[in-house]
Amino acid sequence: MTLEQKWQKYWEETGLFKAEDLSNTKKYYVLMMFPYPSGSKLHMGHCKNYVIGDVIARYKKMQGFNVMHPMGWDAFGLPAENAAIKFNVHPAEWTKNNIAVMTQQLKNIGICYDWSREVTTCEPDYYRWTQWLFLKFLEKGLAYKKKKEANWCPKCMTVTANEEVIDGACWRCKTPVTKKELEQWFFKITDYADRLLEDLKGLSGWPEKVKVMQENWIGKSFGVEIKFKVKETGDELPVYTTRIDTIFGVTYLVIAPEHPLVKKLVKGTEFEAKVNEFAGKLKMATEMDRTSETSKKEGFFIGKHAVNPVNGEAVPIFVANYVLLEYGTGAVMAVPAHDQRDFLFAKEYGLPVKVVIEPKESGLDAKEMEEAFVAQGAQVNSGQFDGLPSAKGLPAIADWIAEKGWGTKTVKFKLRDWLISRQRYWGAPIPVIYCDKCGIVPVPEKDLPVKLPHTVNFKPTGAASPLAAIKEFVETTCPKCGGEARRETDTMNTFICSSWYFLRYADAKNANEAFSKEKANYWLPVDQYVGGIEHAILHLLYSRFFTKVLFDLGYIAFNEPFTNLFTQGMVLKDGAVMSKSKGNVVLADPLIEKYGADTVRGLILFAAPPEKELEWSDQGIEGIHRFLGRVQRFIDPRMELLKSAPAAIDGAKLEKEPKNLYVALNKTVKKVRDDIENSFHFNTAIAALMEFVNYLYSLKEPEAGKAKQDFDRVMGLVMKDILLCLAPFMPHNAEEYWEKAGGKESIFLQSFPVHDAAFIADESAVIVLQVNGKVKSKITVPAGLSDGQVKELALKDGKVTEALGGKMPKNIIVVKNKLVNIVV
RNA sequence: GCGGAAGUGGCGGAGCUGGCAGACGCGCUAGAUUCAGGUUCUAGUUCCUUCACGGGAGUGGGGGUUCAAAUCCCCCCUUCCGCACCA
């Protein structure tokens, strides 16, 4: 058994890292985003994530916190199904094997999880509660079913949520998504749009970047919804605008081709066929083609006009590809003079441009414009509002329109409801039943979980979930009337499973409820969450949404799940994120075998600050390995000193050399603590320890007398503190030395060292002497000398007088304990 | 286009509220140890120049503030990330 296995076994057997529920000790909940058990062997990208969390957990443990550091598996999802189809194993089997492999790997690198809280989202004892949560959402009107054109990934053969579409492609498989109209379940996340946005302000422990991304995604805008009337038919046609100050500049209207009113307006006219063809074409186009700014604006007149309520003007109505049905009212007022998109469209189709805002300094000639004027300016051609600055015109016109009853001030969000149905097998079944008599009937709570049948035929068919083909699953009785009924056959989006797992850890084995309120309120919110930036919107937004809903329902007493968020930089290899599919992974096992887990951990931590992307190279690994060797070779011959290390030392009573050593120790301890606490900059913390060890090697020990005695005592403390400082980073070696030195219990039950604040300053200071800002000399003086004294010494310095060459100083600047600059 | 972050030796990276640029590590050079390789140890290692002492330049580029700028201000360049027809 290796040294590492010995301690890994020890940690497991003694339950050292088991978190204690409802303890009086102050809790600290540190959490990594749980992984998908893909079965790939642990590579450096994974390692980095888990090691960061492990260092934090161990450090907090040594500070006496009741630390919870759990691990689990985001185990539902497509890759299991795809792999299963490919290798002809059941997804459950495949997933289970992968979990076993990954668990062992995490243990190999020495991560200190409380495995008793392990959760696996594909197990019935977990997804039972995922289904229960769905029912709660349904009860509260936060889950609803609707027929809608949804994003469809042709490769995954399922619909996806807006959040899962990145650059018009499926976030998982990168296939461009298309549209498909289906009956789908949605969660009403839009009800929480305002709170999700507002509460971002309180998340001071989150990176600004993530907050900005969520803010953009939620996309709140203030504007006016104003009703135009179709001249020929009298139909109302509301449009939404954030630039009501440009209302007098409207020269045409644009409607999304799929807009229901369009059908009515063109029915039986020469335009009907053309509109249908156009709408059909757009439906086939990918999201990317449709929404890219660079794609050409296309559209045409549909033979009807709209009347602008503010001036009674009738303007032509167009359909065009650049207007989206889903946003606002699906129709816009076009102001080519002041909106670039409208401008391009107007130029393309020869539509009039009417200026209603002019720049302050100069006029604006519609005929000469080459682009829209979108900045603020002064109102012109705007009736009674002429002459107002547009910043004042906007609210004034909005009020006027509201007063007249032509429209209302409105707030809109880009955020849409969360589409949660998936037409795939490997997910939590949506717990509802369809009855011809009673309609949609929720599965009663007592009947949960709705178990996923163990089929072997889970190939997607495209139209419906594989579950639809399983008669025994589909056919059931209505819980209300007892008549024949059918089960819902779609499964839930896996992001639902991961939107509450952090709560389950607080009470992972609870068979009666999702979690006890008491335990959840004890452990949460998570004190430190660590994960990749790729979830800035998806998982992190959904989890915040769930937390707010559960807060509203009274199940928890907090409404944000993660107090502090740390987004670690990814590990790259050859410029790309390390991943199995790209074939650029560097596996942990061979490196662990060759150098040991502590060295691999050390390298990951030392190579770069953790938030930074790390281009992998194992160049530096020798350095860490050597460092561990140097520590060992320093401690081994001095083991007796370590064994008799004092608990504390009175610095005031020390002789000179031991005192210097004591000061150096305190400085190092302070640096290590500061680096860990302020910024998780483990790289500089380790560097400080290396520097200190180098310094120890360079020391000349006093030969005899009190100085020698003092020195030995300080050295004992030095070695003890080095081990304690090293423990979170290189836990196996730290434990081993600790034991050798007579430690009766784990080093992680010791307190992390605290520096003696009275002895962090050197007794002497090296003063840099500059002449005209150039370094000329250095002198060592007792610390705390007055400016005058230092000045005097500086002027006496040989190299300084030489540089001065007899010239009189014009000005002398003294920076205490640091520098003197003589200006001539 | 908008928003954000960044740009420092051959490499990864340090530089706190302006105060010795290059901590720490890799790599490299020389020497010691060793039969040898490895290990370990010692010294050196930003660039140019000089036998050397020394001198000069230097933190993406250009300006500025200051006794003093990687750090503050202005302009520009590059890279990465996010948003992007949202009316």
JSON list of C-alpha atoms (C1' of nucleotides) in Angstrom, two decimals, chain A residues 209 213 241-242 290-291 295 297 322 324 327 332 341 414 607 609 612 619 626 630 690-691 694 778 813 821, chain B residues 3 12-16 19-20 23-27 40-41 55 57 67-68 81-87:
[
{"chain": "A", "resi": 209, "resn": "LYS", "atom": "CA", "xyz": [-18.94, 38.71, -15.44]},
{"chain": "A", "resi": 213, "resn": "MET", "atom": "CA", "xyz": [-24.30, 37.60, -18.46]},
{"chain": "A", "resi": 241, "resn": "THR", "atom": "CA", "xyz": [-40.93, 50.17, -28.77]},
{"chain": "A", "resi": 242, "resn": "THR", "atom": "CA", "xyz": [-38.22, 51.46, -26.45]},
{"chain": "A", "resi": 290, "resn": "ARG", "atom": "CA", "xyz": [-32.74, 34.00, -38.76]},
{"chain": "A", "resi": 291, "resn": "THR", "atom": "CA", "xyz": [-31.17, 36.07, -36.04]},
{"chain": "A", "resi": 295, "resn": "SER", "atom": "CA", "xyz": [-28.00, 38.09, -42.79]},
{"chain": "A", "resi": 297, "resn": "LYS", "atom": "CA", "xyz": [-33.15, 41.78, -44.40]},
{"chain": "A", "resi": 322, "resn": "TYR", "atom": "CA", "xyz": [-35.96, 40.52, -39.02]},
{"chain": "A", "resi": 324, "resn": "LEU", "atom": "CA", "xyz": [-39.35, 37.89, -34.22]},
{"chain": "A", "resi": 327, "resn": "TYR", "atom": "CA", "xyz": [-40.43, 39.04, -28.60]},
{"chain": "A", "resi": 332, "resn": "VAL", "atom": "CA", "xyz": [-42.60, 46.70, -34.77]},
{"chain": "A", "resi": 341, "resn": "ARG", "atom": "CA", "xyz": [-32.24, 47.74, -39.02]},
{"chain": "A", "resi": 414, "resn": "LYS", "atom": "CA", "xyz": [-35.92, 38.72, -23.28]},
{"chain": "A", "resi": 607, "resn": "ALA", "atom": "CA", "xyz": [0.93, 26.53, -12.38]},
{"chain": "A", "resi": 609, "resn": "PRO", "atom": "CA", "xyz": [-4.05, 31.25, -10.34]},
{"chain": "A", "resi": 612, "resn": "LYS", "atom": "CA", "xyz": [-7.16, 31.64, -15.09]},
{"chain": "A", "resi": 619, "resn": "GLN", "atom": "CA", "xyz": [7.02, 20.92, -17.67]},
{"chain": "A", "resi": 626, "resn": "ARG", "atom": "CA", "xyz": [11.67, 18.51, -6.02]},
{"chain": "A", "resi": 630, "resn": "ARG", "atom": "CA", "xyz": [13.40, 19.32, -0.23]},
{"chain": "A", "resi": 690, "resn": "MET", "atom": "CA", "xyz": [8.94, 27.34, -1.41]},
{"chain": "A", "resi": 691, "resn": "GLU", "atom": "CA", "xyz": [10.69, 30.60, -0.78]},
{"chain": "A", "resi": 694, "resn": "ASN", "atom": "CA", "xyz": [14.83, 27.88, 0.37]},
{"chain": "A", "resi": 778, "resn": "LYS", "atom": "CA", "xyz": [21.47, 50.09, -0.99]},
{"chain": "A", "resi": 813, "resn": "ILE", "atom": "CA", "xyz": [12.07, 62.09, -0.87]},
{"chain": "A", "resi": 821, "resn": "ASN", "atom": "CA", "xyz": [15.32, 59.46, -3.81]},
{"chain": "B", "resi": 3, "resn": "G", "atom": "C1'", "xyz": [-19.90, 45.04, -22.98]},
{"chain": "B", "resi": 12, "resn": "G", "atom": "C1'", "xyz": [4.18, 29.16, -16.59]},
{"chain": "B", "resi": 13, "resn": "G", "atom": "C1'", "xyz": [3.70, 33.22, -13.75]},
{"chain": "B", "resi": 14, "resn": "A", "atom": "C1'", "xyz": [4.97, 37.28, -9.22]},
{"chain": "B", "resi": 15, "resn": "G", "atom": "C1'", "xyz": [4.67, 42.46, -8.35]},
{"chain": "B", "resi": 16, "resn": "C", "atom": "C1'", "xyz": [-0.04, 45.11, -2.05]},
{"chain": "B", "resi": 19, "resn": "G", "atom": "C1'", "xyz": [8.49, 53.26, -4.49]},
{"chain": "B", "resi": 20, "resn": "C", "atom": "C1'", "xyz": [14.60, 47.99, -6.27]},
{"chain": "B", "resi": 23, "resn": "A", "atom": "C1'", "xyz": [9.18, 36.47, -6.54]},
{"chain": "B", "resi": 24, "resn": "C", "atom": "C1'", "xyz": [8.43, 31.14, -7.13]},
{"chain": "B", "resi": 25, "resn": "G", "atom": "C1'", "xyz": [8.94, 27.32, -10.64]},
{"chain": "B", "resi": 26, "resn": "C", "atom": "C1'", "xyz": [10.34, 25.21, -15.49]},
{"chain": "B", "resi": 27, "resn": "G", "atom": "C1'", "xyz": [14.12, 25.40, -19.02]},
{"chain": "B", "resi": 40, "resn": "U", "atom": "C1'", "xyz": [21.22, 16.02, -5.20]},
{"chain": "B", "resi": 41, "resn": "C", "atom": "C1'", "xyz": [24.11, 20.42, -4.26]},
{"chain": "B", "resi": 55, "resn": "G", "atom": "C1'", "xyz": [26.86, 51.88, -18.88]},
{"chain": "B", "resi": 57, "resn": "A", "atom": "C1'", "xyz": [17.36, 49.92, -22.87]},
{"chain": "B", "resi": 67, "resn": "C", "atom": "C1'", "xyz": [10.94, 63.16, -7.46]},
{"chain": "B", "resi": 68, "resn": "A", "atom": "C1'", "xyz": [9.29, 58.16, -8.95]},
{"chain": "B", "resi": 81, "resn": "C", "atom": "C1'", "xyz": [-14.55, 35.90, -23.51]},
{"chain": "B", "resi": 82, "resn": "G", "atom": "C1'", "xyz": [-19.66, 37.33, -23.38]},
{"chain": "B", "resi": 83, "resn": "C", "atom": "C1'", "xyz": [-23.90, 39.74, -25.98]},
{"chain": "B", "resi": 84, "resn": "A", "atom": "C1'", "xyz": [-25.55, 40.66, -30.69]},
{"chain": "B", "resi": 85, "resn": "C", "atom": "C1'", "xyz": [-31.86, 42.01, -35.99]},
{"chain": "B", "resi": 86, "resn": "C", "atom": "C1'", "xyz": [-34.82, 41.81, -28.49]},
{"chain": "B", "resi": 87, "resn": "A", "atom": "C1'", "xyz": [-37.69, 46.74, -31.70]}
]
